[in-house]
Short mmCIF file of C-alpha atoms and ligand atoms in Angstrom, two decimals:
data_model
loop_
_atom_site.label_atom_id
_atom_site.label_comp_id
_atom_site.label_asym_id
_atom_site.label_seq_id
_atom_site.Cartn_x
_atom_site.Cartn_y
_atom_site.Cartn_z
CA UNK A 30 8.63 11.85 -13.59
CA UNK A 31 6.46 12.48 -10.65
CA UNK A 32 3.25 12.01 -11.07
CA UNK A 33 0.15 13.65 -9.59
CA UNK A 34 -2.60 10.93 -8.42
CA UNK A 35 -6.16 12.42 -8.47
CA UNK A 36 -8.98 10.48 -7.21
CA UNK A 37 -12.29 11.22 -8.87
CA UNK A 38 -15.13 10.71 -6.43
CA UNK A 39 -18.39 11.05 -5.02
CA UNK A 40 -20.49 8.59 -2.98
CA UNK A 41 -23.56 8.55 -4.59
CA UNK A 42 -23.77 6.69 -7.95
CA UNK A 43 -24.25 8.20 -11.08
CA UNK A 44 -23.43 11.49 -10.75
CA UNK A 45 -20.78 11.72 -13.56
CA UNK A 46 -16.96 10.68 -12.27
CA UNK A 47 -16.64 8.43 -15.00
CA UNK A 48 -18.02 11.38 -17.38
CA UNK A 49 -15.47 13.86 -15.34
CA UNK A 50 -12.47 11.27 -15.29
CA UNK A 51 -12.81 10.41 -18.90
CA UNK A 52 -13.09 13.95 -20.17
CA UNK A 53 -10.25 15.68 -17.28
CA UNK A 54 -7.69 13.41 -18.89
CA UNK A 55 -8.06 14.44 -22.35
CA UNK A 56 -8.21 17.32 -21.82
CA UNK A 57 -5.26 17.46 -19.51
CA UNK A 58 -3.77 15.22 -22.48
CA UNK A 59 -4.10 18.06 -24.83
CA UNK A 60 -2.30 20.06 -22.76
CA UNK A 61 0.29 18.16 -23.38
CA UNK A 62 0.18 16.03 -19.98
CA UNK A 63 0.88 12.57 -20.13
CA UNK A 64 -2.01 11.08 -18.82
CA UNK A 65 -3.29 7.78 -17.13
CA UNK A 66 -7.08 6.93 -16.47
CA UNK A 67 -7.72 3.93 -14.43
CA UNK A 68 -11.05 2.27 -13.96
CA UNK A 69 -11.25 1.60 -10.67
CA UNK A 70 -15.07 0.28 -10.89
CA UNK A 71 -13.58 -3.46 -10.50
CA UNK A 72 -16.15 -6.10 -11.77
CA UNK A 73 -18.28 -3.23 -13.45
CA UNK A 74 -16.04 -1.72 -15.93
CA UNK A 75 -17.52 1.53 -18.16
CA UNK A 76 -14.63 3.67 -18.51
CA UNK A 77 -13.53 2.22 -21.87
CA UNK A 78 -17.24 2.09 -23.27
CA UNK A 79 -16.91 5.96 -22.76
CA UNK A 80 -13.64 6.23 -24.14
CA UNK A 81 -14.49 4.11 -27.17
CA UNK A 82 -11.79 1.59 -26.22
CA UNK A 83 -13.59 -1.18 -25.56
CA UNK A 84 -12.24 -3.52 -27.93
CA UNK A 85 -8.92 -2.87 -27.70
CA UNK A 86 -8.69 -4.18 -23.59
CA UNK A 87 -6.09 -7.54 -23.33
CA UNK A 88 -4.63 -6.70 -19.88
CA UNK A 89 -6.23 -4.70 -17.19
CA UNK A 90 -5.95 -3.25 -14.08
CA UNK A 91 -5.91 -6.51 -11.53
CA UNK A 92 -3.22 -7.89 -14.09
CA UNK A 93 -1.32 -4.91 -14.00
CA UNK A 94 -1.26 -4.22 -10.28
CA UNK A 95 -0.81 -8.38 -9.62
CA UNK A 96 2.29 -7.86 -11.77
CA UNK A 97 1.12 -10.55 -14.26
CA UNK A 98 1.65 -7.78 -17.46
CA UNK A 99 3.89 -5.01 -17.50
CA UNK A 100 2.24 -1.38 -16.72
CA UNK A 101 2.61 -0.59 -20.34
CA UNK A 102 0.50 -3.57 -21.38
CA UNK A 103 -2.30 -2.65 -19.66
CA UNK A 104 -2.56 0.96 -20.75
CA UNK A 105 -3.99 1.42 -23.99
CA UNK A 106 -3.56 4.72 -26.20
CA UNK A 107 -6.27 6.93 -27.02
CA UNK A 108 -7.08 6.17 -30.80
CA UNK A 109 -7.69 10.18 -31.12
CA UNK A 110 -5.25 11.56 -28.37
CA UNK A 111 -1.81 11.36 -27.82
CA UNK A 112 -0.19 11.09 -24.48
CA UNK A 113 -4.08 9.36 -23.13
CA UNK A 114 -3.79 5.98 -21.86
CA UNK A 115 -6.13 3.95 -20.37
CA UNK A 116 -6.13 0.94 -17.85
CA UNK A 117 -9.21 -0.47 -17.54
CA UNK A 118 -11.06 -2.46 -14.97
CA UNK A 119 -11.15 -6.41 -14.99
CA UNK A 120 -15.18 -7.97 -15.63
CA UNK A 121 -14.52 -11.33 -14.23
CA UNK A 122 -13.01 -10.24 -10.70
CA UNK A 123 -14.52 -8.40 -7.79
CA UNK A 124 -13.51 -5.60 -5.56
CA UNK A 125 -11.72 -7.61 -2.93
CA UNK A 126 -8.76 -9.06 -4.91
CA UNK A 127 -7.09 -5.59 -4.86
CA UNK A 128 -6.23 -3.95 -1.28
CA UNK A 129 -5.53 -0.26 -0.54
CA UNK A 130 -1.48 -1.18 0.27
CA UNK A 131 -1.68 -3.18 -3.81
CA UNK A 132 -2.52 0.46 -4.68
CA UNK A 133 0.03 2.55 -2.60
CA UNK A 134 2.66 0.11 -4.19
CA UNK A 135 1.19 0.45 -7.68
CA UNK A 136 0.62 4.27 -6.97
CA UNK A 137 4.99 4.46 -7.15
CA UNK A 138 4.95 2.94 -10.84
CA UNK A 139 2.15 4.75 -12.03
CA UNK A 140 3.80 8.18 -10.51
CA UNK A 141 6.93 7.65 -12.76
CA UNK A 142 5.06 7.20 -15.70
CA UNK A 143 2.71 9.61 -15.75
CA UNK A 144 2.58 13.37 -14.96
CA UNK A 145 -1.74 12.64 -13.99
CA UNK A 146 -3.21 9.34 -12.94
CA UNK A 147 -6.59 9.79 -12.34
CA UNK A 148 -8.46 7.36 -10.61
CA UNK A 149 -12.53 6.65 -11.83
CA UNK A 150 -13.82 5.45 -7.89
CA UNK A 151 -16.78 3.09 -8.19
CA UNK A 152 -19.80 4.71 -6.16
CA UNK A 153 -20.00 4.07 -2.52
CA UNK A 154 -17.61 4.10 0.04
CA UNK A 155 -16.54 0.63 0.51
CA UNK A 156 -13.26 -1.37 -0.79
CA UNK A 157 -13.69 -0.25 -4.01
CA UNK A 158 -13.36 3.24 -2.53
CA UNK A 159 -10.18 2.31 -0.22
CA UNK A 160 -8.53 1.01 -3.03
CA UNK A 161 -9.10 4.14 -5.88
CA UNK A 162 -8.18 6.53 -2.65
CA UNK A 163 -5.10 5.14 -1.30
CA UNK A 164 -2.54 5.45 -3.81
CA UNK A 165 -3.90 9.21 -4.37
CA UNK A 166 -2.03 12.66 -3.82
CA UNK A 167 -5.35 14.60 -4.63
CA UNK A 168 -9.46 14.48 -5.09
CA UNK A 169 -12.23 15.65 -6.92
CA UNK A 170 -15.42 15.38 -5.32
CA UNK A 171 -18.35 15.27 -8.11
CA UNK A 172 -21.40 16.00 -7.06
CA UNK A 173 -25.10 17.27 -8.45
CA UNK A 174 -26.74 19.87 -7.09
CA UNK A 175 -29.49 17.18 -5.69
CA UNK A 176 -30.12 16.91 -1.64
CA UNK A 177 -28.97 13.13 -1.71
CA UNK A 178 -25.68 13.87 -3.71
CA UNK A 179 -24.66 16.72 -1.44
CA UNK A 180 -24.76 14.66 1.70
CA UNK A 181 -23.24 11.71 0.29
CA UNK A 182 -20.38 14.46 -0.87
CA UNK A 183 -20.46 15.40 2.50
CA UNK A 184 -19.88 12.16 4.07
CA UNK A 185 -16.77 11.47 1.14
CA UNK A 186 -15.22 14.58 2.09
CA UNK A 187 -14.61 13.62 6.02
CA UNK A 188 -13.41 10.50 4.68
CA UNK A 189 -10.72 11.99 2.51
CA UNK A 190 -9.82 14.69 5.00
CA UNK A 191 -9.24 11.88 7.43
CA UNK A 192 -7.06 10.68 5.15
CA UNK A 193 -5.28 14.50 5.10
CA UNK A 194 -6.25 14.88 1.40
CA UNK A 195 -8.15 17.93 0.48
CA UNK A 196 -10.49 17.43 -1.56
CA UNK A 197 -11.88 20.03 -4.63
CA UNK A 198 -15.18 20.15 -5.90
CA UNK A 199 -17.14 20.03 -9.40
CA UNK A 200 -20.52 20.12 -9.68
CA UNK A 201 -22.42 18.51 -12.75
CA UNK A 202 -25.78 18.50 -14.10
CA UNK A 203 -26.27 22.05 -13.31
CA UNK A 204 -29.58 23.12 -15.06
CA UNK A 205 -29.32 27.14 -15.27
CA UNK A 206 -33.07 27.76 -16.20
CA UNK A 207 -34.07 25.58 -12.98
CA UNK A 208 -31.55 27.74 -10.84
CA UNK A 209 -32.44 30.86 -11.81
CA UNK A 210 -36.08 29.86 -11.04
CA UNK A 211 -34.95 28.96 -7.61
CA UNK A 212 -35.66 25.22 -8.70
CA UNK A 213 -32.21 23.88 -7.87
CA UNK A 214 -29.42 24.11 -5.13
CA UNK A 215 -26.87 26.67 -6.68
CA UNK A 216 -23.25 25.76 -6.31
CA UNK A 217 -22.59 28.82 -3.95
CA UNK A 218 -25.37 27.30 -1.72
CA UNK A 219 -23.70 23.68 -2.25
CA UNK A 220 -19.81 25.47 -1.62
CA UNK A 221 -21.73 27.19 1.60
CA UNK A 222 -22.91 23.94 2.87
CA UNK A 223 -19.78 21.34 1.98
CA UNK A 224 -17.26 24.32 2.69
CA UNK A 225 -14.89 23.07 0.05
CA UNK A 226 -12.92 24.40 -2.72
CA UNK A 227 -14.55 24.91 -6.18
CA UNK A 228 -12.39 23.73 -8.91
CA UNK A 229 -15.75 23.87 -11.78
CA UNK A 230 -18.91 24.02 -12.80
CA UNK A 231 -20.45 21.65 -15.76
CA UNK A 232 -24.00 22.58 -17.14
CA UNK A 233 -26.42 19.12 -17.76
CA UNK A 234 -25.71 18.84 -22.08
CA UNK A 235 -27.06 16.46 -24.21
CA UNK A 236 -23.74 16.37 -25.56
CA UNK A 237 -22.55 14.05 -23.01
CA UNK A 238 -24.70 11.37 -24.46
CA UNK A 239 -23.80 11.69 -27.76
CA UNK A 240 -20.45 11.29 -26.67
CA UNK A 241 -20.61 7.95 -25.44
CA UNK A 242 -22.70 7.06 -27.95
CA UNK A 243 -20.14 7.65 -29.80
CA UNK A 244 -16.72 7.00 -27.90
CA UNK A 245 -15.51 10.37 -28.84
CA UNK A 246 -14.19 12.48 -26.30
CA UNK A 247 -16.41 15.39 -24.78
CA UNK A 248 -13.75 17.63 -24.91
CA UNK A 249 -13.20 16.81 -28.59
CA UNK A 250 -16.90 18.22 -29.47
CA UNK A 251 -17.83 21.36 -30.82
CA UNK A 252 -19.86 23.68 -29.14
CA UNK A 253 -20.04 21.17 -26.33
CA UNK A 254 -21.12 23.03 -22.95
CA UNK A 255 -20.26 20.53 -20.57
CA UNK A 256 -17.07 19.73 -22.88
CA UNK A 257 -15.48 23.43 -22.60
CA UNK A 258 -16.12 23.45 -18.76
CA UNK A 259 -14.25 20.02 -18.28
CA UNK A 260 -11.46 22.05 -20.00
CA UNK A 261 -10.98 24.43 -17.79
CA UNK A 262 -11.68 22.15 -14.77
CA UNK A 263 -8.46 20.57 -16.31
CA UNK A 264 -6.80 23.63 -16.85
CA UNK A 265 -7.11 24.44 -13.10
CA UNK A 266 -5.76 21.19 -11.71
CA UNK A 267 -3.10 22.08 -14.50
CA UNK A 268 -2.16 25.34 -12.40
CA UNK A 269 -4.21 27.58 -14.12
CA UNK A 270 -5.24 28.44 -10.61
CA UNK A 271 -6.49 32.08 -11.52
CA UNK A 272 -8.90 30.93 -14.21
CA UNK A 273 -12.24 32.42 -13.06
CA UNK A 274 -15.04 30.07 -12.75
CA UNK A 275 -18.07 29.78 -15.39
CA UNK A 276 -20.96 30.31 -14.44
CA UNK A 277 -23.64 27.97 -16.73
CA UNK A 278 -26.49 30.53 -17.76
CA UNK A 279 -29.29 29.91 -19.46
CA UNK A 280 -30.36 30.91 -22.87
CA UNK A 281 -32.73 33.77 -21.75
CA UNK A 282 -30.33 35.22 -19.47
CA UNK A 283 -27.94 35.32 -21.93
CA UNK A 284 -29.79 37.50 -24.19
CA UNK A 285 -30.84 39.64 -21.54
CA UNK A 286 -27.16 40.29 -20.80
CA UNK A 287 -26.43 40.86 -24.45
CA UNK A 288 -29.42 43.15 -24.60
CA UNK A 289 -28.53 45.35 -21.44
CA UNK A 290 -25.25 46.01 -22.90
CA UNK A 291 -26.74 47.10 -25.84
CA UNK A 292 -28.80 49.33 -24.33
CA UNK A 293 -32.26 47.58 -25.18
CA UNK A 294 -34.45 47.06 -22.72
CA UNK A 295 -34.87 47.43 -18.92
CA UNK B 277 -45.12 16.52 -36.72
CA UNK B 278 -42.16 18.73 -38.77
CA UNK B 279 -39.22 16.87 -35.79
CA UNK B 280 -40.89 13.39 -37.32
CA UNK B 281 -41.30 14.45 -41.24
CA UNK B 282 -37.71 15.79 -41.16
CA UNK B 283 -36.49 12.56 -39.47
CA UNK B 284 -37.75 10.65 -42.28
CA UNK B 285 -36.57 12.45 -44.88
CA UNK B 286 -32.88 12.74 -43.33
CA UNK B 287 -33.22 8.80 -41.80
CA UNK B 288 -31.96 7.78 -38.63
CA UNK B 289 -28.99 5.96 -39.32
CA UNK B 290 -26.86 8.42 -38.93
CA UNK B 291 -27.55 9.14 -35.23
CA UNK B 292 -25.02 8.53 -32.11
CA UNK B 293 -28.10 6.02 -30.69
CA UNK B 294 -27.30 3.76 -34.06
CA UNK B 295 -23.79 4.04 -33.23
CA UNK B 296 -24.00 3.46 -29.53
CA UNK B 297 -26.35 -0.26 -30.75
CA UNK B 298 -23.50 -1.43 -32.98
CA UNK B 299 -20.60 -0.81 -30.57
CA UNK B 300 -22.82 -2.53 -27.47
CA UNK B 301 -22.98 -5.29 -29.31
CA UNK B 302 -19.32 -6.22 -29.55
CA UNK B 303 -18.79 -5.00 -25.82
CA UNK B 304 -21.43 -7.42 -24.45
CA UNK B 305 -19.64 -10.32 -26.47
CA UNK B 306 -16.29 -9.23 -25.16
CA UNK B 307 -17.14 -8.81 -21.65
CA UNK B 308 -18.41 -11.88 -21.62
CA UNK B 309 -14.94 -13.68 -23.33
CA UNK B 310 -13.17 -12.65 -20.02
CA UNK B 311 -12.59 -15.10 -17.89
CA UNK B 312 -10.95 -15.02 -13.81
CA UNK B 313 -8.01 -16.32 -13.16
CA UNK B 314 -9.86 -18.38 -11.00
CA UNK B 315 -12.00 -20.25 -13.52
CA UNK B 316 -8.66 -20.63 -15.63
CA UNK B 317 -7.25 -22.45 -12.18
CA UNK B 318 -10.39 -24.87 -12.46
CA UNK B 319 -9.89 -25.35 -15.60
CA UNK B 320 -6.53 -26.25 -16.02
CA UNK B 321 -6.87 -28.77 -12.63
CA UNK B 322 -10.52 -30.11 -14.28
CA UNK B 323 -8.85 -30.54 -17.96
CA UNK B 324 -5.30 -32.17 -16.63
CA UNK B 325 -7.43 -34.63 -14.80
CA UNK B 326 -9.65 -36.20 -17.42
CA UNK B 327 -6.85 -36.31 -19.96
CA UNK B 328 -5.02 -37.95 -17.35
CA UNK B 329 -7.73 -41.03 -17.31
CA UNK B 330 -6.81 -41.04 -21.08
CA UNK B 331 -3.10 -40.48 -21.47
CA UNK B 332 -0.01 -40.29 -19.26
CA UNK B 333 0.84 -36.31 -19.21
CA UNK B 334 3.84 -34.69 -17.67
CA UNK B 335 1.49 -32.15 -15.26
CA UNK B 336 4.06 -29.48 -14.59
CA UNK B 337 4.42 -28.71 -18.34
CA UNK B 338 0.65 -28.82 -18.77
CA UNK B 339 0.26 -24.95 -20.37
CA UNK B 340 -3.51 -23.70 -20.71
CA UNK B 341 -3.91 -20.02 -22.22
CA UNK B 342 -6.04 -17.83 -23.61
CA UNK B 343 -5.45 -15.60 -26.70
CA UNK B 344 -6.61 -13.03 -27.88
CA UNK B 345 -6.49 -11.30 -31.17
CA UNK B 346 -8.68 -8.18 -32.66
CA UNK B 347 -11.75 -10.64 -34.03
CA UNK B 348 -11.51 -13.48 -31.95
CA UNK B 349 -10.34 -14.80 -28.94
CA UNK B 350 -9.22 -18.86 -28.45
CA UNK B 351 -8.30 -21.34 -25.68
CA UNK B 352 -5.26 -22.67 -26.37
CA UNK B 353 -4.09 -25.87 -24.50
CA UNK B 354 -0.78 -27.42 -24.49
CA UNK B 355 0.70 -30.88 -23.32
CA UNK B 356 3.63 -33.46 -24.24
CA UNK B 357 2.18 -36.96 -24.22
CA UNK B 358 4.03 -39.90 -22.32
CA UNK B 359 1.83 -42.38 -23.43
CA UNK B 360 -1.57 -43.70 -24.04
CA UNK B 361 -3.48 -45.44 -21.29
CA UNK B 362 -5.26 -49.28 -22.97
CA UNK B 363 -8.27 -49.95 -22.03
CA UNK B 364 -11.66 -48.56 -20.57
CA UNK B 365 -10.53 -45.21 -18.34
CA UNK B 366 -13.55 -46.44 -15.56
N1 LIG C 575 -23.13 17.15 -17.59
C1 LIG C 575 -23.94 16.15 -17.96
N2 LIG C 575 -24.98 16.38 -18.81
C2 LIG C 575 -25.79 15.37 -19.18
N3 LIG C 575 -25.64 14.09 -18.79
C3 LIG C 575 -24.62 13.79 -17.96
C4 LIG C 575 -23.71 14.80 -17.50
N4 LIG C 575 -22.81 14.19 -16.70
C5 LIG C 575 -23.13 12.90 -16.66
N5 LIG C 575 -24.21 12.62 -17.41
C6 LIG C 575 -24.87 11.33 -17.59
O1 LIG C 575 -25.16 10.81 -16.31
C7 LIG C 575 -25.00 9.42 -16.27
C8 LIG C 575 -24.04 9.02 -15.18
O2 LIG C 575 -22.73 9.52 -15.51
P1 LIG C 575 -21.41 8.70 -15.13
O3 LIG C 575 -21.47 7.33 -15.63
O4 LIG C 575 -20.27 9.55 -15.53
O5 LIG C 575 -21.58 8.70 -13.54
P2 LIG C 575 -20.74 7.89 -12.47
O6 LIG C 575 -20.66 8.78 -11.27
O7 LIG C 575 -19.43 7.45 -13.04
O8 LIG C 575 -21.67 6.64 -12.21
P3 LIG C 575 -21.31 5.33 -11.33
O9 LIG C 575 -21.44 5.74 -9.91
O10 LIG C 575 -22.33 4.35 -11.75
O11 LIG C 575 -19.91 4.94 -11.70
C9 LIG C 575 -24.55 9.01 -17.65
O12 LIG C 575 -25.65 8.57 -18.37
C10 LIG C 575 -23.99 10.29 -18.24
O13 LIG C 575 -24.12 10.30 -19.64
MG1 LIG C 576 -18.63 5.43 -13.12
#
C-alpha cells in the first residue's frame, strides 16, 4: 500500500482537530479506507476518550515509533468500525522523546499499512507540531470563524507551505443564525483572508458532545449536522473532488427557502 | 418548568452526561496506571539494590514488568536467588 499522511492542524487550541481527526477517519473508514488515527497530543492524550477506546490502550504511540511493540500492537480496532485503528498517545512521556526524523522513519511503516494516517497535532506550534507534521504528505487546517483562530491559521499555514505542503481548510463551529446576522466571520471572508483551499464546512451541533459523551462516532449519529459534513469533508480528501460544499443555514432560512419555492411569501 | 417536569418523569439516567461520568471514571484510573519508561528504569535500579542488601541476585537476569489485563493491571518482578545474605544488611 501507499498510504496518504494527513496532518490535522490548527494553532490555536480547541478548535476541534481532535473532533475533525476522530470523525474524518471513520468516515473515510466507511468508505472502505483502511484507516490509522494517531494521537499526536504526547503527554495529553484525548483521542481515545473520543473514540471510546480508552480502555482498551496497552501500547502506544512512543512504544510504537521506539520500536518497543510492533505497529500492529499499538493500533487498536474500532469496536463499531471496521478497517479504524487507533494509536494513541503515551500519558507518562512528554513531547521531546519523539523527533520530527522518529516520524519521517515511522511515516514509511505507517504508509504501507494504511491507505490514510491521519495525524491529531497537539495545539501550538512547537515539537509537538514538528513531530505530527513531518512524516505528513498532506494538511487540514481547522479553524473557527473567531479573529484569534484565523491568525493562528494564518501563521500554521506559512509554516506548512514552508514545508511545500499545501494545506486545505475546514472551518468548525460555524453558527448560521450569527452569520446571517452579520455576527460572525463567514468562511468566504475567512477563504478571502487565509487564501486557501476549502475542503468543508461543519455547523457548531450539540451532537458533538453527545458523542463523546458517549464514545460513539459523530459520523455514526443520526441527523447529526456536524456528523454529515465531516462525511463529505472525508469524501473530498477521498477524491470526491467535485462534491459541492454545504453551506450550514439556519432554521429560519431554511423555511424561507422552502417557502419561496412554494410560492408563499415575499 | 415543562423541560424540568418532563425530566423527572423520564429521569436522567439515561443521558450521554451519565454516560460520559461512568466512563471518566475508569479513564482517570487508567491514565494514572501508566507509568514512563523512565520511572520503570528507577525502579528496576532502586528494587535490584535493596534486595541486593538482602540476597545475592544474578542482576542481568533481574526482569521487572508490568501487565496488563482488561480489569487490572500488576507489577510483576522476577529474580533467581544465589543465596541469602546472614546477618543485619546495615
Ligand atoms: N462542530 C462542533 N459543534 C459543537 N462543539 C464542537 C464542535 N467541534 C468541536 N466542538 C467541541 O469543542 C471542544 C474542542 O474540540 P476538540 O477537542 O476537537 O479541539 P482540539 O482542537 O482537538 O483541542 P486541543 O487543541 O486541546 O487538542 C470540544 O469540547 C468539542 O466537543
Ligand atoms: Mg485535540
Amino acid at each position: 500500500m501507499d498510504g496518504r499522511i494527513i496532518v490535522i492542524t490548527s494553532g490555536k487550541g480547541g478548535v476541534g482537530k481532535t473532533t475533525a481527526t476522530a470523525s474524518i477517519g471513520a468516515a473515510l473508514a466507511l468508505q472502505r479506507k483502511r484507516v490509522a488515527v494517531i494521537d499526536m497530543d504526547i503527554g495529553l492524550r484525548n483521542l481515545d476518550v473520543v473514540m471510546g477506546l480508552e480502555n482498551r490502550i496497552i501500547f502506544n504511540v512512543v512504544d510504537a515509533v521506539k520500536g518497543k511493540c510492533k505497529l500492529k500492537q499499538a493500533a487498536i480496532k474500532d469496536r463499531r468500525i471496521d478497517d479504524l485503528f487507533l494509536i494513541p498517545a503515551s500519558q507518562s512521556d512528554n513531547k521531546n522523546v519523539l523527533s520530527p526524523k522518529d516520524m519521517v522513519q515511522f511515516g514509511e511503516k505507517l504508509r504501507r499499512e494504511f491507505d490514510f494516517v491521519l495525524m491529531d497535532c497537539p495545539a501550538g506550534i512547537e515539537r509537538g507540531f514538528e513531530n505530527s507534521v513531518a512524516a505528513a504528505d498532506e494538511a487540514v487546517v481547522v479553524c473557527t470563524p473567531e479573529v484569534s483562530s484565523v491568525r493562528d491559521a494564518d501563521r500554521v499555514i506559512g509554516l506548512l507551505y514552508a514545508r511545500s505542503i499545501t494545506p486545505k481548510l475546514v472551518v468548525n463551529r460555524i453558527i448560521p443564525e450569527m452569520v446571517e446576522k452579520g455576527d460572525m466571520l463567514s468562511h468566504v471572508d475567512m477563504v478571502d483572508v487565509l487564501s486557501i483551499e476549502l475542503v468543508g464546512l461543519v455547523p457548531m451541533d450539540d451532537h458533538v458532545l453527545i458523542s463523546t459523551n458517549t464514545g460513539i462516532p459523530l459520523v455514526l449519529q443520526k441527523k447529526s449536522k456536524a456528523g454529515e459534513a465531516f462525511q463529505r469533508i472525508a469524501m473530498r480528501i477521498n477524491g470526491a473532488t467535485d462534491l459541492p460544499i454545504e453551506v450550514p443555514q439556519s432554521q429560519d432560512r431554511f423555511w424561507k427557502k422552502i417557502g419561496s419555492k412554494l410560492g408563499l411569501g415575499k | 418548568m415543562f423541560n424540568g417536569l418532563f425530566r423527572k418523569v423520564r429521569g436522567n439516567k439515561t443521558g450521554s452526561g451519565e454516560i460520559a461520568k461512568q466512563r471518566l471514571k475508569f479513564a482517570l484510573i487508567y491514565d494514572k496506571l501508566e507509568i514512563s519508561d523512565d520511572t520503570l528504569r528507577n525502579l528496576h535500579r532502586d528494587m535490584v539494590e535493596v534486595i541486593s542488601r538482602y540476597f545475592e541476585i544474578d542482576q542481568a537476569a533481574f526482569r521487572l514488568d508490568i501487565h496488563r489485563s482488561d480489569d487490572f493491571s500488576s507489577l510483576v518482578v522476577n529474580t533467581p536467588i544465589l543465596s541469602a545474605k546472614r546477618g543485619s544488611p546495615d
